[in-house]
CSV table of C-alpha atoms in Angstrom, one decimal:
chain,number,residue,atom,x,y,z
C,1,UNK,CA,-10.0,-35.8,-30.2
C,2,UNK,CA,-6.4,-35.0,-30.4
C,3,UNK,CA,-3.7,-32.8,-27.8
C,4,UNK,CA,-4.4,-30.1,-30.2
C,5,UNK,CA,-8.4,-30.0,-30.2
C,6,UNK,CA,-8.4,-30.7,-26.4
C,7,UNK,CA,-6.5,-27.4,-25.8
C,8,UNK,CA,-8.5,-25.3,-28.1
C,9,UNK,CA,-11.5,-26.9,-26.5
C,10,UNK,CA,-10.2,-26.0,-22.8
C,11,UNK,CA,-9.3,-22.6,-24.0
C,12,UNK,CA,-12.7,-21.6,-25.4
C,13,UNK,CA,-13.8,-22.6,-22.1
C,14,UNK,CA,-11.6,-20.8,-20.0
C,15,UNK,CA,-12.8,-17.8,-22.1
C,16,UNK,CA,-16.8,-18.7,-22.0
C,17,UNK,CA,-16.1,-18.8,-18.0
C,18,UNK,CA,-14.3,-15.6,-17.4
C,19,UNK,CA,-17.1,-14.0,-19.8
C,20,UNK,CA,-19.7,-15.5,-17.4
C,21,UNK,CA,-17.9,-13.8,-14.7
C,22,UNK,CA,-17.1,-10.6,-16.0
C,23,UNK,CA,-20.9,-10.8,-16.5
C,24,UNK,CA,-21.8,-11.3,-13.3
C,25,UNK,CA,-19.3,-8.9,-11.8
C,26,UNK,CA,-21.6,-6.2,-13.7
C,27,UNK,CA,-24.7,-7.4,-12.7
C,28,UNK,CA,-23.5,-8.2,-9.0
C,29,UNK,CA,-22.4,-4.5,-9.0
C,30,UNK,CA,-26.0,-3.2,-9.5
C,31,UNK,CA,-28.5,-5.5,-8.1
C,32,UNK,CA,-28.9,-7.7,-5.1
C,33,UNK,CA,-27.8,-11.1,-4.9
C,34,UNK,CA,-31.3,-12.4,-4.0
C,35,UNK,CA,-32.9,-9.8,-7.0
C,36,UNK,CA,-31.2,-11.6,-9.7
C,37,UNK,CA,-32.4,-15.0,-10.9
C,38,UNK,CA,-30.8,-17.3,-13.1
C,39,UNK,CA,-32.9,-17.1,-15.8
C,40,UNK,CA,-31.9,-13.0,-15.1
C,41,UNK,CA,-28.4,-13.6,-15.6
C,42,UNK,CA,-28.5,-16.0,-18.4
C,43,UNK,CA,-30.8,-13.5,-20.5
C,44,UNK,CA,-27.9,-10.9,-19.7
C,45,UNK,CA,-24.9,-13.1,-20.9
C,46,UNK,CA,-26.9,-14.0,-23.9
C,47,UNK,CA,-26.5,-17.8,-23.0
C,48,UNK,CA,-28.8,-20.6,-22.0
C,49,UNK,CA,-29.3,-21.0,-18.3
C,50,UNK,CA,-28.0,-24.6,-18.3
C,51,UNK,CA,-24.8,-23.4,-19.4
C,52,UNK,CA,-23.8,-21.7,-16.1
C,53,UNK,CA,-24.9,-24.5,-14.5
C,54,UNK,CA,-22.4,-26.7,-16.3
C,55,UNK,CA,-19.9,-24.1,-15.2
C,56,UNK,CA,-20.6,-23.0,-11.5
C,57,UNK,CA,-23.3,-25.7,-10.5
C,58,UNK,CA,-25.8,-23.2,-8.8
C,59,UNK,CA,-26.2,-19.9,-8.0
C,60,UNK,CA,-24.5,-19.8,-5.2
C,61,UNK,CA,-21.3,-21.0,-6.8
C,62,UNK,CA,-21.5,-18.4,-9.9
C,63,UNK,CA,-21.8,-15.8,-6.9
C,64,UNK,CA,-18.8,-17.2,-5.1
C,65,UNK,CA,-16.9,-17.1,-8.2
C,66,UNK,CA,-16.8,-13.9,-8.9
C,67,UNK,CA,-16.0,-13.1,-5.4
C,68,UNK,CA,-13.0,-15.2,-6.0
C,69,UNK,CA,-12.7,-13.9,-9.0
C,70,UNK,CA,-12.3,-10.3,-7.6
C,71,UNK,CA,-10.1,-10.8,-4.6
C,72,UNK,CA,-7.7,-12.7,-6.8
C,73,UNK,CA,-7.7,-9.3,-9.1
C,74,UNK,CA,-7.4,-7.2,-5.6
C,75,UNK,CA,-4.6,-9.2,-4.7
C,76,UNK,CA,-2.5,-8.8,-7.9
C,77,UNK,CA,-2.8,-5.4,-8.5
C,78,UNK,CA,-2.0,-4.5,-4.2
C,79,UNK,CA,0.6,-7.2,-4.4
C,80,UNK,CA,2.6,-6.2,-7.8
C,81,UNK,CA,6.1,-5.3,-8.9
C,82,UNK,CA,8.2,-7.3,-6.0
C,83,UNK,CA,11.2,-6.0,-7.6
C,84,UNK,CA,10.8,-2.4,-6.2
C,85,UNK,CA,12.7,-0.9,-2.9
C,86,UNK,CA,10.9,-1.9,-0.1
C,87,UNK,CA,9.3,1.5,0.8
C,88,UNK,CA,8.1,2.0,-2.8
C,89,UNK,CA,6.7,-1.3,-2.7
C,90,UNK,CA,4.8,-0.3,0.0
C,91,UNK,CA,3.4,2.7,-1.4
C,92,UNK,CA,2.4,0.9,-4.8
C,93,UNK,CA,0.6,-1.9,-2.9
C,94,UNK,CA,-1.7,0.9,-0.7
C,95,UNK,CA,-2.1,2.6,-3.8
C,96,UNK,CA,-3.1,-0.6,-6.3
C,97,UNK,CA,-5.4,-1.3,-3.5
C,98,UNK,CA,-7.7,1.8,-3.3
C,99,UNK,CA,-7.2,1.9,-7.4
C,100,UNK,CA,-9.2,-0.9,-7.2
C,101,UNK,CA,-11.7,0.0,-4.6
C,102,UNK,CA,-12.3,2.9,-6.8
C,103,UNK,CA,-13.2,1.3,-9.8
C,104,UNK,CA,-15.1,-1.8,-8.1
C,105,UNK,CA,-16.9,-0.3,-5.4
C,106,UNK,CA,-19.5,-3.7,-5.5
C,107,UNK,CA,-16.7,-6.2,-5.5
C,108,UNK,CA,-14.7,-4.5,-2.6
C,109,UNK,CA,-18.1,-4.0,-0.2
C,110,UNK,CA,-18.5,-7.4,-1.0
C,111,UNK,CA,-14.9,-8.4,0.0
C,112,UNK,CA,-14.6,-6.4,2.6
C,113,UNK,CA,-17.9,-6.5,4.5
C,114,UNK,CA,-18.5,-10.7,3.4
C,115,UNK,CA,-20.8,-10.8,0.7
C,116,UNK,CA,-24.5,-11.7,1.0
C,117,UNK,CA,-25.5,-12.4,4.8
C,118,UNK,CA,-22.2,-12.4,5.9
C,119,UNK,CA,-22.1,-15.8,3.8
C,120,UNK,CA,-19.5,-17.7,5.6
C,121,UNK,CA,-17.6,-18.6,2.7
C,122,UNK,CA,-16.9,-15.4,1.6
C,123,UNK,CA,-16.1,-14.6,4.7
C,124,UNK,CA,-13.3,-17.4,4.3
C,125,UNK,CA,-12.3,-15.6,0.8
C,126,UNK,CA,-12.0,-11.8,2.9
C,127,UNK,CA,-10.3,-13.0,5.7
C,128,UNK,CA,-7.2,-15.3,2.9
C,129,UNK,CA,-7.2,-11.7,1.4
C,130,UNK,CA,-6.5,-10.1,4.8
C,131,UNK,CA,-3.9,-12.6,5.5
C,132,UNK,CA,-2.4,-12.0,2.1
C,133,UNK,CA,-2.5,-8.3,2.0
C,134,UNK,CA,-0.9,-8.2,6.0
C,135,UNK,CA,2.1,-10.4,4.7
C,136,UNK,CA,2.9,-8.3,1.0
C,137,UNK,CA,3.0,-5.5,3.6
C,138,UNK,CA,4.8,-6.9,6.5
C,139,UNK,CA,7.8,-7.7,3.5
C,140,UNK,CA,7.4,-4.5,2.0
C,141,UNK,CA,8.6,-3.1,5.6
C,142,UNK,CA,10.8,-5.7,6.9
C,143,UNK,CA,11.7,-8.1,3.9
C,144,UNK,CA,9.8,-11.2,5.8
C,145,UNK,CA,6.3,-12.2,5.1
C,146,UNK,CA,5.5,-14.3,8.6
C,147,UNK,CA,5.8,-11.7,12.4
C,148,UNK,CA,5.7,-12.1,15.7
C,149,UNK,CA,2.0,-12.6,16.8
C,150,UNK,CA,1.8,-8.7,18.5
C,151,UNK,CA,3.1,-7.2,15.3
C,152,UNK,CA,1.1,-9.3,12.8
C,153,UNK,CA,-2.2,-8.3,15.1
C,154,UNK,CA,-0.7,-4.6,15.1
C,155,UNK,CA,-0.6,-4.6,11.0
C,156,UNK,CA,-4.3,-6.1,10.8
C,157,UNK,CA,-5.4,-3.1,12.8
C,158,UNK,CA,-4.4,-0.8,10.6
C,159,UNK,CA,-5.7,-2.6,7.9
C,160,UNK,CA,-8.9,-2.4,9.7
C,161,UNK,CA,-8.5,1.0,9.6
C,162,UNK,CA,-7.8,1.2,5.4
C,163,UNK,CA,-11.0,-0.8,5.1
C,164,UNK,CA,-13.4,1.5,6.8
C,165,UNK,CA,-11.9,4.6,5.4
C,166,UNK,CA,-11.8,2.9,1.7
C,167,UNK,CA,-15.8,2.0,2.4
C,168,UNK,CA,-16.2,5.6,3.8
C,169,UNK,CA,-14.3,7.2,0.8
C,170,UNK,CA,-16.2,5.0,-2.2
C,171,UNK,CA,-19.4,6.0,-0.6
C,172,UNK,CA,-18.4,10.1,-1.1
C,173,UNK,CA,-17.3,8.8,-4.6
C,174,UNK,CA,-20.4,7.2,-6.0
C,175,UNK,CA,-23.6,9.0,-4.1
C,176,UNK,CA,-27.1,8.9,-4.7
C,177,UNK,CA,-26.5,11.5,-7.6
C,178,UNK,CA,-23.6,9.3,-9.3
C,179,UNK,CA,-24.0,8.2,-12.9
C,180,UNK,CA,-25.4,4.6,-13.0
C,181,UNK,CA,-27.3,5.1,-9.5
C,182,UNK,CA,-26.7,4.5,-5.7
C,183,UNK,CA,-23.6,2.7,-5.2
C,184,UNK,CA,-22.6,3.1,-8.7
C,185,UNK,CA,-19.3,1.2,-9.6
C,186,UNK,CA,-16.1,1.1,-12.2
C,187,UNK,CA,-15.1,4.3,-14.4
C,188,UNK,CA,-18.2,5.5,-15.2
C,189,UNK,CA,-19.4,6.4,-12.4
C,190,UNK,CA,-19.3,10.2,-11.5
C,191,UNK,CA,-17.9,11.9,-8.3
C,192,UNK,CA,-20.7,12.9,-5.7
C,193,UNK,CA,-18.9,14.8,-3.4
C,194,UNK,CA,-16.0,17.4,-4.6
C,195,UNK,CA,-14.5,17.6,-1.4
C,196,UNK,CA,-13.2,13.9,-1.1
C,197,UNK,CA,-9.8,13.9,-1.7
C,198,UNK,CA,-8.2,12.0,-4.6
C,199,UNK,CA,-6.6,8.5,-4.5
C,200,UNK,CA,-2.8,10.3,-4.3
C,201,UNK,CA,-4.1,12.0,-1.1
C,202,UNK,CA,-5.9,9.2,0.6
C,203,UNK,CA,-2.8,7.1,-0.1
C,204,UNK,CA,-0.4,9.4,1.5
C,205,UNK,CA,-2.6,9.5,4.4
C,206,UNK,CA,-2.7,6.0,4.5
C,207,UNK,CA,1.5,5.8,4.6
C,208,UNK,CA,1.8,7.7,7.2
C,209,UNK,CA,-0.7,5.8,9.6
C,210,UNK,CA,1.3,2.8,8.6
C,211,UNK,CA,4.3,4.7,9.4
C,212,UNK,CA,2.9,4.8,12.6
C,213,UNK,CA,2.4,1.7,12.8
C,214,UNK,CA,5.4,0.3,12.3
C,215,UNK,CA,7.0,2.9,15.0
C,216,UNK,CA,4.5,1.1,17.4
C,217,UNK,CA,5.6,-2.2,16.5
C,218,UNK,CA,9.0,-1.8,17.3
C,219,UNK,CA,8.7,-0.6,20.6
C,220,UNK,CA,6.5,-3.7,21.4
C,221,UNK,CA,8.9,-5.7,19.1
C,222,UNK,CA,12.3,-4.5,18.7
C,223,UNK,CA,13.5,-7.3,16.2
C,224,UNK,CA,10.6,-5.6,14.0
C,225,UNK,CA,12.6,-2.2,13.1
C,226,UNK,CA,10.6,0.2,11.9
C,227,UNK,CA,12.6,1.8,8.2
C,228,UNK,CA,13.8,4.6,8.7
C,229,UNK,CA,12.8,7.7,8.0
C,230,UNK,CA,14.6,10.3,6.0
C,231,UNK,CA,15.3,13.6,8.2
C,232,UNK,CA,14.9,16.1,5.6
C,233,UNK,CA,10.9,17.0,6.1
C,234,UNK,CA,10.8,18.0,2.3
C,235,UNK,CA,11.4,14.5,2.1
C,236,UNK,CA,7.7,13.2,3.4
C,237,UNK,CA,6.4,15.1,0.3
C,238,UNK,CA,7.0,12.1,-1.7
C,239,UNK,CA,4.4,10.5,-0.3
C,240,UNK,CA,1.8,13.0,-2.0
C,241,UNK,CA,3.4,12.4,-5.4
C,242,UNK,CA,1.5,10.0,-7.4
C,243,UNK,CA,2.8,6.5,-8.0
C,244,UNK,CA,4.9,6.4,-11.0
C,245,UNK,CA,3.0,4.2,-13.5
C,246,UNK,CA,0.2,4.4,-11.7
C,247,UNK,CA,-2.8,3.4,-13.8
């Protein structure tokens, strides 16, 4: 086999993979871990079962895939567009966050509350994601990615705090009379509850606690400035406005 016909091999299965997962992410999304068999998924993807053995091994390592899988997409669309003002920055990556929680409400419970069991090795994959999410932030607001121990710990709180509202505000999303069932996940599935407020809203809210945040920090940690704020109050609007280019 030449160069040539070893990379279209390796490309067909790159693409056989990620159609495995994307499969998975679906079925993941709308039944248990331990209600799904292999011979399950493998009559879903339309494949023999041997064939996501060759690719993940077991069970347990097509599961862990797509968890990986997910946070890596999690992580790309909060941590986008370095080239933006810092502030903005910020705003994008709170907002690219609960886009996704919106439209994967499976994959994020499963980030955030560590998969099936509290499996231990997801629980390795949420708390990388943590660590990652913590620093885009911290150099969204101060241009550095690594903080003092007190401001780093400060920063996980809040994040804390995004996680249970985001859990709290998917579950008003997709309800018991949501399209596709309870839990029901990605852009079909129908608002339960008119009275949650959008993703614009929720994000603004979410600035401001980190605003607070960051006010906090620097009186523990001076060298961690908090950025300024403008004094004109018509100013803090902005934060309501939707993010330009937002999908």
């Amino acid at each position: 086999m030449n160069n040539s016909q070893q990379r279209g091999t390796t490309e067909r299965s790159q693409v056989r993979r990620a159609e495995l997962i994307a499969t998975g992410r679906k079925l993941f999304a709308d039944t248990s871990y331990d209600a799904l068999s292999m011979d399950d998924i493998a009559k879903h993807a339309g494949v023999a079962k041997g064939l996501i053995y060759y690719y993940f091994k077991s069970k347990r390592g097509y599961y862990l895939a797509i968890v990986e899988d997910s946070v890596a997409e999690l992580v790309a669309r909060a941590g986008g567009e370095t080239d933006l003002p810092n502030a903005e920055r910020v705003r994008r990556t709170i907002d690219g966050y609960l886009h996704y929680a919106e439209h994967h409400h499976a994959a994020y419970r499963t980030i955030v509350t560590g998969g099936v069991g509290s499996d231990a090795e997801v629980l390795a994959i949420r708390d990388a994601v943590r660590e990652e999410l913590v620093a885009t932030i911290a150099e969204g607001a101060y241009g550095r990615r690594t903080l003092p121990p007190i401001a780093r710990l400060a920063l996980v709180g809040w994040l804390s705090g995004v996680e249970g509202i985001t859990l709290e505000w998917i579950g008003g999303l997709a309800g018991p009379g949501a399209s596709g069932g309870p839990g029901a996940s990605g852009p079909d599935a129908e608002p339960a509850a008119p009275d949650q407020p959008g993703r614009a809203e929720l994000g603004a809210l979410l600035v401001r606690q980190l605003r607070a945040t960051l006010t906090v920090i620097e009186e523990f940690v001076p060298e961690c400035p908090a950025p300024p704020v403008p004094d004109d109050p018509a100013a803090h609007r902005v934060d309501l406005a939707p993010v330009t280019g937002s999908p």
